């Protein structure tokens, strides 16, 4: 009896050993296969991502973008429904702005919530505008655009995994409209989940010889989503200028964060140039010079419509001016816009301020 039990015990141990060995072998095999699949998948993802970069470079101009040297350090499959890229860098330029920007992103993840809905999550985004020449290049000076730091960015948008090219084209078009402060398209207004855009970060601007940080976020305006600056942070910049920012001006700057560096520069530039002219010519019409040059500079950069939006904002609310002074300033702003639209060189603006019958002094 004892011998029989001993024999059965040995057989049981042997069976357990074989079972353990089988499971260990199975686990190791599955792990190796998973690693192999992941390794091959990562290679395929990297190859397809390189092709996608070529696609982006080729078609970027269709969306008003110039892209240079866009690349990434690593591509990987994060899970069954997520892929990611790390160490993204390059340079881009919106044709509407004409200011090159250096771009770096710590990581980007593309998550598929279903076969028709995806979400982009970007972390550690830095956009640093390169120094841009002033309107009169002969001055040899530049605008220091500061930088934008976006800690987290999320955007959900329709994307068919069986037709990703169409989804990527839609994403590129929507991102361009979103970043350029244009009215968001029907997709962002009504598309499935597409209005779910959020970011938090800060902008750093250089003005009056100093750098200032302004918080940046997104807000819903009706059914639209916009990138905005915190108005109270913008308000802190007001004492830096000879003429304080009005509430309406603060609103414009806050609603157009990508244009903010140039808006601040144009105001500071017009004040400085009119002040210098007055120091060398006591009879120089400083106020008229400032308004004409300011609106001229804005028009050369952004066009007449936006220049009027900005300069009109300066005349709204409690400005400390009389009604007659307000009308004079609005008139001279319009003159500056007209000079820019007629293609008059900046070097001739001051002479026209002194002699043109259209300028109210």
Short mmCIF file of C-alpha atoms in Angstrom, two decimals:
data_model
loop_
_atom_site.label_atom_id
_atom_site.label_comp_id
_atom_site.label_asym_id
_atom_site.label_seq_id
_atom_site.Cartn_x
_atom_site.Cartn_y
_atom_site.Cartn_z
CA UNK A 1 0.00 0.00 0.00
CA UNK A 2 2.80 2.36 0.93
CA UNK A 3 4.64 1.45 -2.26
CA UNK A 4 1.51 2.16 -4.31
CA UNK A 5 1.00 5.57 -2.68
CA UNK A 6 4.63 6.40 -3.20
CA UNK A 7 4.40 5.49 -6.85
CA UNK A 8 1.25 7.60 -7.31
CA UNK A 9 2.92 10.52 -5.52
CA UNK A 10 5.89 10.31 -7.84
CA UNK A 11 3.57 10.22 -10.87
CA UNK A 12 1.66 13.23 -9.51
CA UNK A 13 4.85 15.19 -9.00
CA UNK A 14 5.98 14.22 -12.47
CA UNK A 15 2.67 15.38 -13.97
CA UNK A 16 2.84 18.67 -12.02
CA UNK A 17 6.38 19.21 -13.21
CA UNK A 18 5.37 18.58 -16.80
CA UNK A 19 2.39 20.92 -16.43
CA UNK A 20 4.54 23.67 -14.91
CA UNK A 21 7.12 23.19 -17.64
CA UNK A 22 4.39 23.41 -20.27
CA UNK A 23 2.97 26.66 -18.85
CA UNK A 24 6.42 28.19 -18.42
CA UNK A 25 7.28 27.27 -22.00
CA UNK A 26 3.93 28.66 -23.17
CA UNK A 27 4.43 31.94 -21.26
CA UNK A 28 7.97 32.33 -22.57
CA UNK A 29 6.85 31.55 -26.12
CA UNK A 30 3.94 33.98 -25.98
CA UNK A 31 6.19 36.65 -24.45
CA UNK A 32 8.81 36.17 -27.15
CA UNK A 33 6.15 36.25 -29.86
CA UNK A 34 4.62 39.37 -28.30
CA UNK A 35 8.02 41.04 -28.18
CA UNK A 36 8.70 39.97 -31.75
CA UNK A 37 5.32 41.25 -32.95
CA UNK A 38 5.86 44.49 -31.04
CA UNK A 39 9.37 44.83 -32.44
CA UNK A 40 8.20 44.22 -36.01
CA UNK A 41 5.19 46.46 -35.41
CA UNK A 42 7.41 49.28 -34.17
CA UNK A 43 9.63 48.93 -37.25
CA UNK A 44 6.60 49.03 -39.54
CA UNK A 45 5.19 52.01 -37.61
CA UNK A 46 8.50 53.86 -37.92
CA UNK A 47 8.67 53.18 -41.66
CA UNK A 48 5.08 54.27 -42.22
CA UNK A 49 5.68 57.35 -40.03
CA UNK A 50 8.66 58.34 -42.18
CA UNK A 51 6.46 58.05 -45.25
CA UNK A 52 3.81 60.12 -43.48
CA UNK A 53 6.40 62.85 -42.82
CA UNK A 54 7.18 62.96 -46.54
CA UNK A 55 3.45 63.22 -47.19
CA UNK A 56 3.14 66.06 -44.68
CA UNK A 57 6.10 67.92 -46.20
CA UNK A 58 4.64 67.55 -49.68
CA UNK A 59 1.09 68.64 -48.92
CA UNK A 60 1.77 71.20 -46.17
CA UNK A 61 1.69 74.12 -48.60
CA UNK A 62 -1.93 73.26 -49.45
CA UNK A 63 -2.77 74.20 -45.87
CA UNK A 64 -0.76 77.43 -45.79
CA UNK A 65 2.24 75.83 -44.07
CA UNK A 66 5.94 75.64 -44.79
CA UNK A 67 7.59 72.73 -42.97
CA UNK A 68 11.30 72.07 -42.67
CA UNK A 69 13.23 69.22 -41.04
CA UNK A 70 10.25 67.55 -39.36
CA UNK A 71 11.42 64.34 -37.67
CA UNK A 72 11.06 62.18 -34.55
CA UNK A 73 13.35 60.14 -32.32
CA UNK A 74 11.17 57.11 -31.62
CA UNK A 75 7.90 55.50 -32.75
CA UNK A 76 6.20 52.69 -30.85
CA UNK A 77 2.95 50.76 -30.49
CA UNK A 78 1.71 51.56 -26.99
CA UNK A 79 -1.27 49.18 -26.94
CA UNK A 80 -3.74 47.48 -29.25
CA UNK A 81 -5.48 50.82 -29.88
CA UNK A 82 -2.68 53.34 -29.40
CA UNK A 83 0.54 54.36 -31.13
CA UNK A 84 3.00 57.03 -30.07
CA UNK A 85 5.97 59.12 -31.10
CA UNK A 86 8.64 60.76 -28.94
CA UNK A 87 11.18 63.50 -29.49
CA UNK A 88 9.45 65.30 -32.36
CA UNK A 89 11.23 68.36 -33.75
CA UNK A 90 11.33 70.61 -36.79
CA UNK A 91 10.38 74.07 -38.04
CA UNK A 92 7.22 75.47 -39.59
CA UNK A 93 5.85 78.74 -40.86
CA UNK A 94 2.30 79.89 -41.47
CA UNK A 95 2.30 81.80 -44.76
CA UNK A 96 -0.20 84.29 -43.30
CA UNK A 97 2.28 85.26 -40.58
CA UNK A 98 5.62 84.96 -42.34
CA UNK A 99 7.42 84.19 -39.05
CA UNK A 100 9.35 80.87 -38.88
CA UNK A 101 8.76 78.80 -35.75
CA UNK A 102 10.89 76.08 -34.21
CA UNK A 103 8.84 73.16 -32.91
CA UNK A 104 9.62 70.47 -30.36
CA UNK A 105 7.22 67.97 -28.78
CA UNK A 106 8.08 65.55 -25.99
CA UNK A 107 5.48 62.97 -27.01
CA UNK A 108 2.42 62.46 -29.19
CA UNK A 109 -0.06 59.60 -28.79
CA UNK A 110 -2.75 58.65 -31.28
CA UNK A 111 -5.52 56.73 -29.53
CA UNK A 112 -8.36 55.01 -31.38
CA UNK A 113 -11.58 55.03 -29.37
CA UNK A 114 -13.40 53.16 -32.14
CA UNK A 115 -12.96 52.36 -35.82
CA UNK A 116 -14.16 55.88 -36.65
CA UNK A 117 -13.00 58.10 -33.76
CA UNK A 118 -9.46 59.00 -32.72
CA UNK A 119 -7.77 61.31 -30.23
CA UNK A 120 -4.41 63.06 -30.45
CA UNK A 121 -2.67 63.72 -27.13
CA UNK A 122 0.49 65.86 -27.22
CA UNK A 123 2.66 66.70 -24.23
CA UNK A 124 5.52 69.14 -23.78
CA UNK A 125 4.89 71.17 -26.93
CA UNK A 126 7.24 74.12 -27.43
CA UNK A 127 6.78 76.64 -30.24
CA UNK A 128 9.54 79.21 -30.43
CA UNK A 129 9.18 81.94 -33.08
CA UNK A 130 12.51 82.84 -34.63
CA UNK A 131 13.59 86.47 -34.65
CA UNK A 132 11.65 88.22 -37.39
CA UNK A 133 12.76 91.39 -39.23
CA UNK A 134 10.87 94.58 -38.55
CA UNK A 135 8.70 95.91 -41.39
CA UNK A 136 11.60 98.09 -42.52
CA UNK A 137 14.35 95.53 -42.93
CA UNK A 138 16.99 98.24 -43.30
CA UNK A 139 16.67 98.98 -39.59
CA UNK A 140 18.56 95.78 -38.91
CA UNK A 141 16.45 95.06 -35.85
CA UNK A 142 14.10 92.22 -35.03
CA UNK A 143 11.08 91.12 -33.07
CA UNK A 144 11.73 88.68 -30.26
CA UNK A 145 8.70 86.45 -30.33
CA UNK A 146 9.32 84.65 -27.05
CA UNK A 147 7.87 81.13 -26.98
CA UNK A 148 4.76 79.06 -26.38
CA UNK A 149 4.78 76.10 -24.01
CA UNK A 150 1.78 73.75 -24.17
CA UNK A 151 1.92 71.21 -21.37
CA UNK A 152 -1.04 69.13 -22.57
CA UNK A 153 -3.03 69.20 -25.80
CA UNK A 154 -5.96 66.93 -26.64
CA UNK A 155 -8.08 66.81 -29.76
CA UNK A 156 -10.72 64.22 -30.63
CA UNK A 157 -11.69 63.92 -34.28
CA UNK A 158 -13.39 61.53 -36.72
CA UNK A 159 -10.92 59.10 -38.32
CA UNK A 160 -11.68 55.90 -40.19
CA UNK A 161 -8.91 53.40 -39.42
CA UNK A 162 -9.59 51.78 -42.79
CA UNK A 163 -9.05 55.13 -44.56
CA UNK A 164 -6.53 57.01 -42.36
CA UNK A 165 -5.32 59.30 -45.16
CA UNK A 166 -8.66 61.11 -45.30
CA UNK A 167 -8.68 61.46 -41.52
CA UNK A 168 -5.16 62.91 -41.47
CA UNK A 169 -6.08 65.40 -44.20
CA UNK A 170 -9.09 66.48 -42.14
CA UNK A 171 -6.94 66.78 -39.01
CA UNK A 172 -4.35 68.91 -40.85
CA UNK A 173 -7.02 71.25 -42.20
CA UNK A 174 -8.74 71.61 -38.83
CA UNK A 175 -5.48 72.22 -36.98
CA UNK A 176 -4.55 74.97 -39.43
CA UNK A 177 -7.88 76.72 -38.91
CA UNK A 178 -7.64 76.24 -35.15
CA UNK A 179 -4.08 77.60 -34.88
CA UNK A 180 -4.71 80.53 -37.22
CA UNK A 181 -7.64 81.77 -35.13
CA UNK A 182 -10.04 81.32 -38.03
CA UNK A 183 -13.66 80.42 -37.43
CA UNK A 184 -13.74 76.69 -36.89
CA UNK A 185 -15.28 74.68 -39.69
CA UNK A 186 -18.49 72.69 -39.62
CA UNK A 187 -16.51 69.62 -38.55
CA UNK A 188 -15.26 71.31 -35.38
CA UNK A 189 -18.70 72.76 -34.73
CA UNK A 190 -20.79 69.69 -35.36
CA UNK A 191 -18.48 66.73 -36.03
CA UNK A 192 -18.56 63.70 -33.75
CA UNK A 193 -16.35 64.61 -30.81
CA UNK A 194 -14.31 67.00 -32.93
CA UNK A 195 -15.12 70.02 -30.79
CA UNK A 196 -13.43 68.28 -27.84
CA UNK A 197 -10.21 70.30 -27.95
CA UNK A 198 -8.33 71.36 -24.86
CA UNK A 199 -4.89 72.64 -23.94
CA UNK A 200 -3.14 74.33 -21.06
CA UNK A 201 0.14 76.17 -21.20
CA UNK A 202 1.76 79.57 -21.26
CA UNK A 203 3.15 82.08 -23.70
CA UNK A 204 6.29 84.10 -23.12
CA UNK A 205 6.48 87.49 -24.84
CA UNK A 206 9.35 89.94 -25.15
CA UNK A 207 8.36 93.59 -24.94
CA UNK A 208 9.87 96.75 -23.45
CA UNK A 209 13.16 94.91 -22.97
CA UNK A 210 11.68 92.16 -20.77
CA UNK A 211 10.08 88.72 -21.04
CA UNK A 212 6.59 88.25 -19.65
CA UNK A 213 4.67 85.01 -19.15
CA UNK A 214 0.97 84.85 -19.97
CA UNK A 215 -1.22 81.83 -19.29
CA UNK A 216 -2.82 80.16 -22.30
CA UNK A 217 -5.82 77.84 -22.51
CA UNK A 218 -8.88 77.02 -24.61
CA UNK A 219 -12.41 78.25 -24.17
CA UNK A 220 -15.75 77.58 -25.77
CA UNK A 221 -17.33 80.49 -27.64
CA UNK A 222 -20.77 79.26 -28.60
CA UNK A 223 -19.99 76.00 -30.36
CA UNK A 224 -16.46 77.05 -31.28
CA UNK A 225 -13.23 76.26 -29.47
CA UNK A 226 -10.51 78.92 -29.43
CA UNK A 227 -6.99 79.27 -28.07
CA UNK A 228 -6.95 82.28 -25.74
CA UNK A 229 -4.66 84.09 -23.33
CA UNK A 230 -5.78 84.97 -19.80
CA UNK A 231 -6.99 88.57 -19.99
CA UNK A 232 -5.71 89.48 -16.54
CA UNK A 233 -2.21 88.39 -17.54
CA UNK A 234 -2.43 90.55 -20.68
CA UNK A 235 -3.69 93.46 -18.59
CA UNK A 236 -0.44 93.38 -16.60
CA UNK A 237 1.38 94.41 -19.78
CA UNK A 238 -0.59 97.65 -20.11
CA UNK A 239 1.72 99.90 -18.01
CA UNK A 240 4.61 99.05 -20.36
CA UNK A 241 3.17 101.30 -23.06
CA UNK A 242 2.81 105.07 -23.25
CA UNK A 243 -0.85 104.59 -24.07
CA UNK A 244 -2.44 101.96 -21.84
CA UNK A 245 -4.20 99.00 -23.39
CA UNK A 246 -7.96 99.45 -23.42
CA UNK A 247 -10.24 96.61 -22.35
CA UNK A 248 -11.11 96.06 -26.02
CA UNK A 249 -7.41 95.88 -26.97
CA UNK A 250 -6.77 93.39 -24.19
CA UNK A 251 -9.61 91.29 -25.57
CA UNK A 252 -8.15 91.29 -29.09
CA UNK A 253 -4.67 90.31 -27.88
CA UNK A 254 -6.13 87.57 -25.66
CA UNK A 255 -8.20 86.16 -28.52
CA UNK A 256 -5.27 86.05 -30.97
CA UNK A 257 -2.35 84.55 -29.01
CA UNK A 258 -0.30 83.61 -32.08
CA UNK A 259 -0.48 87.20 -33.28
CA UNK A 260 0.13 88.65 -29.82
CA UNK A 261 3.94 89.05 -30.13
CA UNK A 262 3.55 91.17 -33.25
CA UNK A 263 0.61 93.13 -31.82
CA UNK A 264 2.72 94.11 -28.82
CA UNK A 265 5.69 94.86 -31.04
CA UNK A 266 3.70 97.04 -33.45
CA UNK A 267 2.36 99.17 -30.60
CA UNK A 268 5.78 99.51 -28.97
CA UNK A 269 7.46 100.19 -32.33
CA UNK A 270 5.05 102.99 -33.31
CA UNK A 271 5.44 104.64 -29.89
CA UNK A 272 9.24 104.45 -30.04
CA UNK A 273 9.54 105.77 -33.62
CA UNK A 274 7.19 108.70 -33.00
CA UNK A 275 9.04 109.52 -29.79
CA UNK A 276 12.42 109.48 -31.57
CA UNK A 277 11.07 111.73 -34.33
CA UNK A 278 9.80 114.21 -31.74
CA UNK A 279 13.19 114.28 -30.00
CA UNK A 280 14.87 115.41 -33.24
CA UNK A 281 12.01 117.60 -34.48
CA UNK A 282 10.05 119.45 -31.75
CA UNK A 283 7.27 120.26 -34.23
CA UNK A 284 6.76 116.59 -35.17
CA UNK A 285 3.08 115.52 -34.81
CA UNK A 286 3.81 112.65 -32.42
CA UNK A 287 0.23 111.44 -31.99
CA UNK A 288 -0.54 111.43 -35.72
CA UNK A 289 2.81 109.77 -36.47
CA UNK A 290 2.14 107.04 -33.91
CA UNK A 291 -1.33 106.20 -35.21
CA UNK A 292 -0.40 106.24 -38.89
CA UNK A 293 2.71 104.09 -38.39
CA UNK A 294 0.90 101.70 -36.05
CA UNK A 295 -1.98 100.97 -38.43
CA UNK A 296 0.46 100.87 -41.38
CA UNK A 297 2.61 98.24 -39.63
CA UNK A 298 -0.39 96.09 -38.68
CA UNK A 299 -1.82 96.26 -42.21
CA UNK A 300 1.47 95.22 -43.79
CA UNK A 301 1.48 92.16 -41.54
CA UNK A 302 -2.15 91.10 -41.20
CA UNK A 303 -4.17 93.05 -43.76
CA UNK A 304 -6.59 95.97 -43.51
CA UNK A 305 -9.49 94.15 -41.84
CA UNK A 306 -7.50 92.91 -38.87
CA UNK A 307 -5.56 96.18 -38.56
CA UNK A 308 -8.86 98.04 -38.28
CA UNK A 309 -10.08 95.59 -35.63
CA UNK A 310 -6.99 96.25 -33.51
CA UNK A 311 -6.80 100.02 -33.94
CA UNK A 312 -10.54 100.51 -33.44
CA UNK A 313 -10.24 98.58 -30.16
CA UNK A 314 -7.79 101.21 -28.90
CA UNK A 315 -10.46 103.91 -29.28
CA UNK A 316 -13.19 102.06 -27.38
CA UNK A 317 -14.11 102.60 -23.76
CA UNK A 318 -12.52 105.09 -21.38
CA UNK A 319 -9.43 106.22 -23.30
CA UNK A 320 -9.11 109.65 -21.73
CA UNK A 321 -9.60 111.29 -25.15
CA UNK A 322 -12.29 113.73 -26.17
CA UNK A 323 -14.70 112.78 -28.95
CA UNK A 324 -12.80 115.07 -31.33
CA UNK A 325 -9.50 113.37 -30.47
CA UNK A 326 -11.08 109.95 -30.91
CA UNK A 327 -12.33 110.83 -34.40
CA UNK A 328 -8.91 112.23 -35.33
CA UNK A 329 -7.17 109.04 -34.19
CA UNK A 330 -9.62 106.83 -36.09
CA UNK A 331 -9.06 108.94 -39.20
CA UNK A 332 -5.26 108.68 -38.96
CA UNK A 333 -5.53 104.94 -38.40
CA UNK A 334 -7.47 104.72 -41.66
CA UNK A 335 -4.79 106.80 -43.40
CA UNK A 336 -2.08 104.38 -42.23
CA UNK A 337 -4.10 101.44 -43.54
CA UNK A 338 -4.50 103.22 -46.87
CA UNK A 339 -0.75 103.89 -47.13
CA UNK A 340 -0.05 100.19 -46.59
CA UNK A 341 -2.64 99.08 -49.13
CA UNK A 342 -1.13 101.43 -51.70
CA UNK A 343 2.26 99.80 -51.22
CA UNK A 344 4.03 102.92 -49.95
CA UNK A 345 7.46 102.16 -48.48
CA UNK A 346 7.84 102.64 -44.75
CA UNK A 347 10.78 105.00 -45.26
CA UNK A 348 8.32 107.49 -46.80
CA UNK A 349 5.69 107.30 -44.07
CA UNK A 350 7.13 109.99 -41.81
CA UNK A 351 7.43 112.45 -44.69
CA UNK A 352 3.77 111.86 -45.52
CA UNK A 353 2.83 112.34 -41.86
CA UNK A 354 4.47 115.78 -42.03
CA UNK A 355 3.11 116.88 -45.43
CA UNK A 356 0.10 114.82 -46.57
CA UNK A 357 -3.21 116.73 -46.46
CA UNK A 358 -4.92 113.46 -45.53
CA UNK A 359 -3.21 113.33 -42.14
CA UNK A 360 -4.91 115.18 -39.28
CA UNK A 361 -2.29 116.67 -36.96
#
